[in-house]
mmCIF file of C-alpha atoms in Angstrom:
data_model
loop_
_atom_site.group_PDB
_atom_site.id
_atom_site.type_symbol
_atom_site.label_atom_id
_atom_site.label_comp_id
_atom_site.label_asym_id
_atom_site.label_seq_id
_atom_site.Cartn_x
_atom_site.Cartn_y
_atom_site.Cartn_z
ATOM 1 C CA UNK A 1 -0.110 -0.235 -0.081
ATOM 2 C CA UNK A 2 0.703 3.861 -0.363
ATOM 3 C CA UNK A 3 1.858 5.953 2.409
ATOM 4 C CA UNK A 4 0.591 9.016 2.957
ATOM 5 C CA UNK A 5 2.288 11.853 2.377
ATOM 6 C CA UNK A 6 0.797 15.822 2.198
ATOM 7 C CA UNK A 7 2.493 19.129 0.817
ATOM 8 C CA UNK A 8 1.356 22.197 0.496
ATOM 9 C CA UNK A 9 0.358 24.892 -2.611
ATOM 10 C CA UNK A 10 -1.463 27.742 -2.619
ATOM 11 C CA UNK A 11 -3.874 26.943 -5.442
ATOM 12 C CA UNK A 12 -7.092 28.525 -7.645
ATOM 13 C CA UNK A 13 -9.360 26.259 -8.029
ATOM 14 C CA UNK A 14 -10.559 26.336 -11.686
ATOM 15 C CA UNK A 15 -13.021 23.721 -11.755
ATOM 16 C CA UNK A 16 -16.031 22.258 -9.061
ATOM 17 C CA UNK A 17 -17.388 18.751 -10.084
ATOM 18 C CA UNK A 18 -20.393 17.535 -7.329
ATOM 19 C CA UNK A 19 -19.393 13.955 -5.805
ATOM 20 C CA UNK A 20 -22.296 12.284 -3.249
ATOM 21 C CA UNK A 21 -23.920 14.190 -1.348
ATOM 22 C CA UNK A 22 -21.282 16.872 -0.728
ATOM 23 C CA UNK A 23 -17.798 15.842 -1.997
ATOM 24 C CA UNK A 24 -16.717 17.786 -5.409
ATOM 25 C CA UNK A 25 -14.006 16.931 -6.981
ATOM 26 C CA UNK A 26 -11.519 20.325 -8.288
ATOM 27 C CA UNK A 27 -9.575 20.908 -10.860
ATOM 28 C CA UNK A 28 -7.026 23.152 -9.320
ATOM 29 C CA UNK A 29 -4.059 25.234 -10.545
ATOM 30 C CA UNK A 30 -0.886 24.948 -8.154
ATOM 31 C CA UNK A 31 1.771 26.715 -7.459
ATOM 32 C CA UNK A 32 4.462 24.242 -7.677
ATOM 33 C CA UNK A 33 2.300 21.263 -9.768
ATOM 34 C CA UNK A 34 0.620 23.249 -12.183
ATOM 35 C CA UNK A 35 -2.907 21.327 -12.454
ATOM 36 C CA UNK A 36 -4.186 19.320 -10.301
ATOM 37 C CA UNK A 37 -7.234 16.696 -9.177
ATOM 38 C CA UNK A 38 -8.554 17.153 -6.692
ATOM 39 C CA UNK A 39 -11.332 15.282 -4.129
ATOM 40 C CA UNK A 40 -12.548 17.633 -1.241
ATOM 41 C CA UNK A 41 -14.935 15.596 1.176
ATOM 42 C CA UNK A 42 -17.137 17.408 1.914
ATOM 43 C CA UNK A 43 -16.666 20.942 0.661
ATOM 44 C CA UNK A 44 -20.080 21.309 -0.368
ATOM 45 C CA UNK A 45 -21.128 21.608 3.508
ATOM 46 C CA UNK A 46 -21.519 24.948 3.996
ATOM 47 C CA UNK A 47 -20.402 24.036 8.155
ATOM 48 C CA UNK A 48 -17.110 21.896 6.997
ATOM 49 C CA UNK A 49 -13.966 24.333 7.361
ATOM 50 C CA UNK A 50 -13.148 23.905 3.836
ATOM 51 C CA UNK A 51 -16.038 24.982 2.046
ATOM 52 C CA UNK A 52 -15.649 28.676 0.988
ATOM 53 C CA UNK A 53 -12.436 28.026 -0.365
ATOM 54 C CA UNK A 54 -13.659 24.998 -2.404
ATOM 55 C CA UNK A 55 -15.044 27.337 -4.873
ATOM 56 C CA UNK A 56 -15.137 27.566 -7.768
ATOM 57 C CA UNK A 57 -11.601 31.046 -8.292
ATOM 58 C CA UNK A 58 -11.052 31.032 -5.351
ATOM 59 C CA UNK A 59 -7.337 31.319 -4.416
ATOM 60 C CA UNK A 60 -5.867 29.679 -0.402
ATOM 61 C CA UNK A 61 -2.972 28.062 0.767
ATOM 62 C CA UNK A 62 -3.914 24.224 1.202
ATOM 63 C CA UNK A 63 -2.800 21.600 2.474
ATOM 64 C CA UNK A 64 -2.600 18.255 0.188
ATOM 65 C CA UNK A 65 -2.859 15.066 1.747
ATOM 66 C CA UNK A 66 -1.668 12.229 -1.449
ATOM 67 C CA UNK A 67 -1.787 8.399 -1.979
ATOM 68 C CA UNK A 68 -0.346 6.889 -4.215
ATOM 69 C CA UNK A 69 -2.404 8.897 -7.664
ATOM 70 C CA UNK A 70 -4.851 10.881 -5.353
ATOM 71 C CA UNK A 71 -4.384 13.382 -4.434
ATOM 72 C CA UNK A 72 -7.761 15.311 -1.456
ATOM 73 C CA UNK A 73 -7.722 18.487 0.371
ATOM 74 C CA UNK A 74 -7.032 18.297 3.642
ATOM 75 C CA UNK A 75 -6.740 21.960 4.574
ATOM 76 C CA UNK A 76 -7.416 25.506 3.053
ATOM 77 C CA UNK A 77 -7.292 28.905 4.169
ATOM 78 C CA UNK A 78 -8.619 31.770 1.583
ATOM 79 C CA UNK A 79 -5.746 34.056 0.401
ATOM 80 C CA UNK A 80 -8.152 35.610 -1.761
ATOM 81 C CA UNK A 81 -12.039 35.351 -2.650
ATOM 82 C CA UNK A 82 -12.356 37.928 -5.257
ATOM 83 C CA UNK A 83 -15.359 38.781 -4.292
ATOM 84 C CA UNK A 84 -16.838 42.242 -6.447
ATOM 85 C CA UNK A 85 -16.461 39.762 -9.469
ATOM 86 C CA UNK A 86 -19.770 37.842 -7.288
ATOM 87 C CA UNK A 87 -21.358 40.423 -7.149
ATOM 88 C CA UNK A 88 -21.549 41.222 -10.922
ATOM 89 C CA UNK A 89 -23.202 38.908 -13.522
ATOM 90 C CA UNK A 90 -21.296 39.761 -16.527
ATOM 91 C CA UNK A 91 -17.400 40.144 -14.135
ATOM 92 C CA UNK A 92 -18.815 36.174 -12.676
ATOM 93 C CA UNK A 93 -19.445 35.208 -16.061
ATOM 94 C CA UNK A 94 -16.562 35.466 -17.504
ATOM 95 C CA UNK A 95 -14.212 34.814 -14.206
ATOM 96 C CA UNK A 96 -16.005 30.832 -14.782
ATOM 97 C CA UNK A 97 -14.951 31.604 -18.570
ATOM 98 C CA UNK A 98 -11.004 32.559 -18.031
ATOM 99 C CA UNK A 99 -10.906 29.727 -15.071
ATOM 100 C CA UNK A 100 -12.272 26.900 -17.514
ATOM 101 C CA UNK A 101 -10.105 28.095 -21.377
ATOM 102 C CA UNK A 102 -7.217 27.712 -18.477
ATOM 103 C CA UNK A 103 -7.776 24.539 -17.482
ATOM 104 C CA UNK A 104 -8.559 23.786 -21.475
ATOM 105 C CA UNK A 105 -4.756 24.725 -22.332
ATOM 106 C CA UNK A 106 -3.155 22.918 -19.717
ATOM 107 C CA UNK A 107 -1.638 19.768 -18.800
ATOM 108 C CA UNK A 108 -1.585 17.912 -15.513
ATOM 109 C CA UNK A 109 0.474 18.513 -13.400
ATOM 110 C CA UNK A 110 3.382 20.697 -15.047
ATOM 111 C CA UNK A 111 4.598 23.175 -13.151
ATOM 112 C CA UNK A 112 2.435 26.688 -14.814
ATOM 113 C CA UNK A 113 3.867 29.752 -13.584
ATOM 114 C CA UNK A 114 3.729 31.780 -16.286
ATOM 115 C CA UNK A 115 -0.228 30.657 -16.846
ATOM 116 C CA UNK A 116 -1.170 31.107 -12.505
ATOM 117 C CA UNK A 117 0.548 34.773 -13.086
ATOM 118 C CA UNK A 118 -1.085 35.613 -15.662
ATOM 119 C CA UNK A 119 -4.452 34.174 -14.511
ATOM 120 C CA UNK A 120 -4.592 35.450 -10.666
ATOM 121 C CA UNK A 121 -3.660 38.581 -12.386
ATOM 122 C CA UNK A 122 -6.803 39.197 -14.709
ATOM 123 C CA UNK A 123 -9.205 37.715 -11.635
ATOM 124 C CA UNK A 124 -7.574 40.605 -9.907
ATOM 125 C CA UNK A 125 -7.920 43.543 -12.160
ATOM 126 C CA UNK A 126 -11.937 42.378 -12.805
ATOM 127 C CA UNK A 127 -11.946 42.549 -9.301
ATOM 128 C CA UNK A 128 -10.441 45.631 -8.068
ATOM 129 C CA UNK A 129 -10.360 47.354 -11.212
ATOM 130 C CA UNK A 130 -11.935 49.877 -13.053
ATOM 131 C CA UNK A 131 -10.999 48.144 -16.667
ATOM 132 C CA UNK A 132 -13.469 47.058 -19.162
ATOM 133 C CA UNK A 133 -14.488 43.283 -19.466
ATOM 134 C CA UNK A 134 -13.300 43.386 -23.185
ATOM 135 C CA UNK A 135 -10.040 44.424 -22.177
ATOM 136 C CA UNK A 136 -9.416 41.619 -19.421
ATOM 137 C CA UNK A 137 -10.702 38.864 -21.943
ATOM 138 C CA UNK A 138 -8.738 39.856 -25.065
ATOM 139 C CA UNK A 139 -5.781 40.237 -23.471
ATOM 140 C CA UNK A 140 -5.818 36.818 -22.071
ATOM 141 C CA UNK A 141 -6.995 34.759 -24.505
ATOM 142 C CA UNK A 142 -3.845 36.551 -25.702
ATOM 143 C CA UNK A 143 -0.957 36.200 -23.142
ATOM 144 C CA UNK A 144 -2.550 32.714 -22.494
ATOM 145 C CA UNK A 145 -2.234 31.310 -26.045
ATOM 146 C CA UNK A 146 1.729 32.853 -25.894
ATOM 147 C CA UNK A 147 1.423 30.568 -22.277
ATOM 148 C CA UNK A 148 -0.077 28.003 -24.137
ATOM 149 C CA UNK A 149 3.371 27.887 -27.327
ATOM 150 C CA UNK A 150 1.368 29.617 -29.066
ATOM 151 C CA UNK A 151 2.719 33.108 -29.643
ATOM 152 C CA UNK A 152 1.569 34.787 -32.877
ATOM 153 C CA UNK A 153 4.349 37.085 -34.109
ATOM 154 C CA UNK A 154 3.484 40.520 -34.620
ATOM 155 C CA UNK A 155 6.981 42.376 -35.527
ATOM 156 C CA UNK A 156 6.669 43.102 -38.339
ATOM 157 C CA UNK A 157 4.852 41.833 -42.049
ATOM 158 C CA UNK A 158 5.866 38.780 -42.867
ATOM 159 C CA UNK A 159 5.630 39.140 -46.305
ATOM 160 C CA UNK A 160 8.171 42.262 -46.432
ATOM 161 C CA UNK A 161 9.927 42.962 -43.497
ATOM 162 C CA UNK A 162 8.025 46.200 -42.365
ATOM 163 C CA UNK A 163 7.383 47.173 -38.404
ATOM 164 C CA UNK A 164 5.604 50.614 -39.114
ATOM 165 C CA UNK A 165 2.558 49.893 -40.146
ATOM 166 C CA UNK A 166 0.186 52.878 -40.161
ATOM 167 C CA UNK A 167 -2.551 51.038 -41.528
ATOM 168 C CA UNK A 168 -4.831 48.059 -41.700
ATOM 169 C CA UNK A 169 -3.330 45.384 -41.004
ATOM 170 C CA UNK A 170 -4.163 41.732 -40.541
ATOM 171 C CA UNK A 171 -3.735 39.225 -38.374
ATOM 172 C CA UNK A 172 -3.318 35.566 -39.967
ATOM 173 C CA UNK A 173 -4.446 33.785 -37.026
ATOM 174 C CA UNK A 174 -2.870 29.993 -38.413
ATOM 175 C CA UNK A 175 0.215 31.516 -38.735
ATOM 176 C CA UNK A 176 0.403 33.441 -36.349
ATOM 177 C CA UNK A 177 1.722 36.477 -38.064
ATOM 178 C CA UNK A 178 0.345 40.129 -39.310
ATOM 179 C CA UNK A 179 0.499 41.162 -42.746
ATOM 180 C CA UNK A 180 0.900 44.992 -44.078
ATOM 181 C CA UNK A 181 -1.824 45.998 -46.651
ATOM 182 C CA UNK A 182 0.405 45.860 -49.508
ATOM 183 C CA UNK A 183 1.339 42.278 -49.094
ATOM 184 C CA UNK A 184 -2.310 41.709 -48.678
ATOM 185 C CA UNK A 185 -2.828 42.628 -51.456
ATOM 186 C CA UNK A 186 -0.757 39.852 -53.450
ATOM 187 C CA UNK A 187 -1.664 37.946 -51.444
ATOM 188 C CA UNK A 188 -3.223 34.554 -53.872
ATOM 189 C CA UNK A 189 -6.435 32.146 -54.176
ATOM 190 C CA UNK A 190 -4.511 29.378 -51.826
ATOM 191 C CA UNK A 191 -3.453 31.942 -49.523
ATOM 192 C CA UNK A 192 -6.607 33.588 -48.833
ATOM 193 C CA UNK A 193 -9.019 29.848 -48.682
ATOM 194 C CA UNK A 194 -8.917 26.241 -48.158
ATOM 195 C CA UNK A 195 -9.122 23.237 -50.930
ATOM 196 C CA UNK A 196 -13.007 23.305 -49.519
ATOM 197 C CA UNK A 197 -13.817 26.813 -49.995
ATOM 198 C CA UNK A 198 -13.393 28.655 -46.201
ATOM 199 C CA UNK A 199 -11.622 31.845 -46.334
ATOM 200 C CA UNK A 200 -8.354 31.187 -44.301
ATOM 201 C CA UNK A 201 -8.528 32.691 -40.551
ATOM 202 C CA UNK A 202 -7.577 35.815 -41.289
ATOM 203 C CA UNK A 203 -9.137 39.255 -39.508
ATOM 204 C CA UNK A 204 -8.833 42.826 -40.939
ATOM 205 C CA UNK A 205 -6.586 45.060 -37.131
ATOM 206 C CA UNK A 206 -6.133 48.552 -36.778
ATOM 207 C CA UNK A 207 -3.144 50.297 -35.510
ATOM 208 C CA UNK A 208 -3.813 50.377 -32.863
ATOM 209 C CA UNK A 209 -5.629 47.351 -31.968
ATOM 210 C CA UNK A 210 -2.341 45.403 -33.542
ATOM 211 C CA UNK A 211 -0.021 48.301 -31.047
ATOM 212 C CA UNK A 212 -1.750 46.549 -27.778
ATOM 213 C CA UNK A 213 -1.352 42.791 -29.393
ATOM 214 C CA UNK A 214 2.140 43.915 -29.600
ATOM 215 C CA UNK A 215 2.303 44.568 -26.213
ATOM 216 C CA UNK A 216 0.656 41.697 -24.995
ATOM 217 C CA UNK A 217 2.078 39.911 -26.222
ATOM 218 C CA UNK A 218 5.732 40.791 -25.309
ATOM 219 C CA UNK A 219 6.018 43.364 -22.435
ATOM 220 C CA UNK A 220 6.700 41.390 -18.612
ATOM 221 C CA UNK A 221 4.130 38.998 -17.492
ATOM 222 C CA UNK A 222 2.784 41.698 -14.732
ATOM 223 C CA UNK A 223 1.725 44.391 -17.025
ATOM 224 C CA UNK A 224 0.215 42.438 -19.067
ATOM 225 C CA UNK A 225 -3.096 44.566 -18.420
ATOM 226 C CA UNK A 226 -1.915 47.546 -18.715
ATOM 227 C CA UNK A 227 -2.446 49.021 -21.630
ATOM 228 C CA UNK A 228 -5.202 51.229 -23.425
ATOM 229 C CA UNK A 229 -7.231 50.971 -26.174
ATOM 230 C CA UNK A 230 -9.506 53.290 -27.601
ATOM 231 C CA UNK A 231 -13.601 52.336 -26.278
ATOM 232 C CA UNK A 232 -15.075 52.125 -29.824
ATOM 233 C CA UNK A 233 -11.798 49.391 -30.903
ATOM 234 C CA UNK A 234 -13.369 47.547 -27.473
ATOM 235 C CA UNK A 235 -15.285 45.180 -30.458
ATOM 236 C CA UNK A 236 -12.848 44.236 -32.631
ATOM 237 C CA UNK A 237 -9.584 44.049 -29.274
ATOM 238 C CA UNK A 238 -12.157 41.194 -27.435
ATOM 239 C CA UNK A 239 -13.225 39.666 -30.855
ATOM 240 C CA UNK A 240 -9.537 39.126 -32.645
ATOM 241 C CA UNK A 241 -8.233 37.705 -29.297
ATOM 242 C CA UNK A 242 -11.060 35.443 -28.742
ATOM 243 C CA UNK A 243 -10.860 34.274 -32.697
ATOM 244 C CA UNK A 244 -7.097 32.914 -32.547
ATOM 245 C CA UNK A 245 -7.701 31.371 -28.994
ATOM 246 C CA UNK A 246 -10.563 29.602 -30.092
ATOM 247 C CA UNK A 247 -8.295 28.426 -33.094
ATOM 248 C CA UNK A 248 -6.292 27.340 -32.179
ATOM 249 C CA UNK A 249 -8.092 25.223 -29.185
ATOM 250 C CA UNK A 250 -10.453 24.150 -31.574
ATOM 251 C CA UNK A 251 -13.349 23.759 -29.140
ATOM 252 C CA UNK A 252 -16.443 26.274 -27.900
ATOM 253 C CA UNK A 253 -16.765 26.725 -24.503
ATOM 254 C CA UNK A 254 -20.001 27.274 -22.843
ATOM 255 C CA UNK A 255 -19.177 29.044 -20.208
ATOM 256 C CA UNK A 256 -18.171 31.052 -23.309
ATOM 257 C CA UNK A 257 -21.376 32.084 -24.391
ATOM 258 C CA UNK A 258 -22.737 32.891 -21.130
ATOM 259 C CA UNK A 259 -20.676 35.615 -20.679
ATOM 260 C CA UNK A 260 -21.584 36.513 -24.060
ATOM 261 C CA UNK A 261 -25.528 36.181 -23.279
ATOM 262 C CA UNK A 262 -24.486 38.177 -19.856
ATOM 263 C CA UNK A 263 -22.912 41.358 -21.521
ATOM 264 C CA UNK A 264 -25.767 41.905 -24.107
#
């Protein structure tokens, strides 16, 4: 029989699944072991000491017991519940999606310091600042793709190498590159369409949105959300970043659809 052993960690709840009458399976992003699956006995009973810490989007100091491959949450002390998110339907819906997307792209038991820092910073901004939720969402999606190995190369046009693009450019999501308007005008049909006639995932982006994307993909992780663009460009920015992340994740999310319905 495997001996029981315990280890401490800092963890954020990315997903919660009810089990039996009072238990939960938790997906936790931990600081020292990455994404882990943890069983929480009695976590649905409000008198249980781990009840509050076993909620989606709560960040806690945890003590986890391990026996073989089975992990159990034994103790938890809440560090941040991001309480301001929970009183706002749109922000709460966005938190669910951000946690869902993080859960999807993070491998099991691979330490992900960049990803954990990103999701914590996103939730902090959502809870404690007045930054528009569309900007937080888009910046998170784009930077998460960088952390997952899909960092786009946006510094210069993929065709001619021009870095100073003052007109509408084109973001090639398949190749993770940017194309200036002059080079875009020379693209052949097989570069714009797949063999079955579908358009390739290339979206027009304004100079200001391109600059914001360059900033997000290249800046130190702690400063990812410290950018500004004109409010009229919020929808374009959010749509482009969302499209890029969904293209590479290759699936849809019910939590994203719920967020969009709430934000209408």
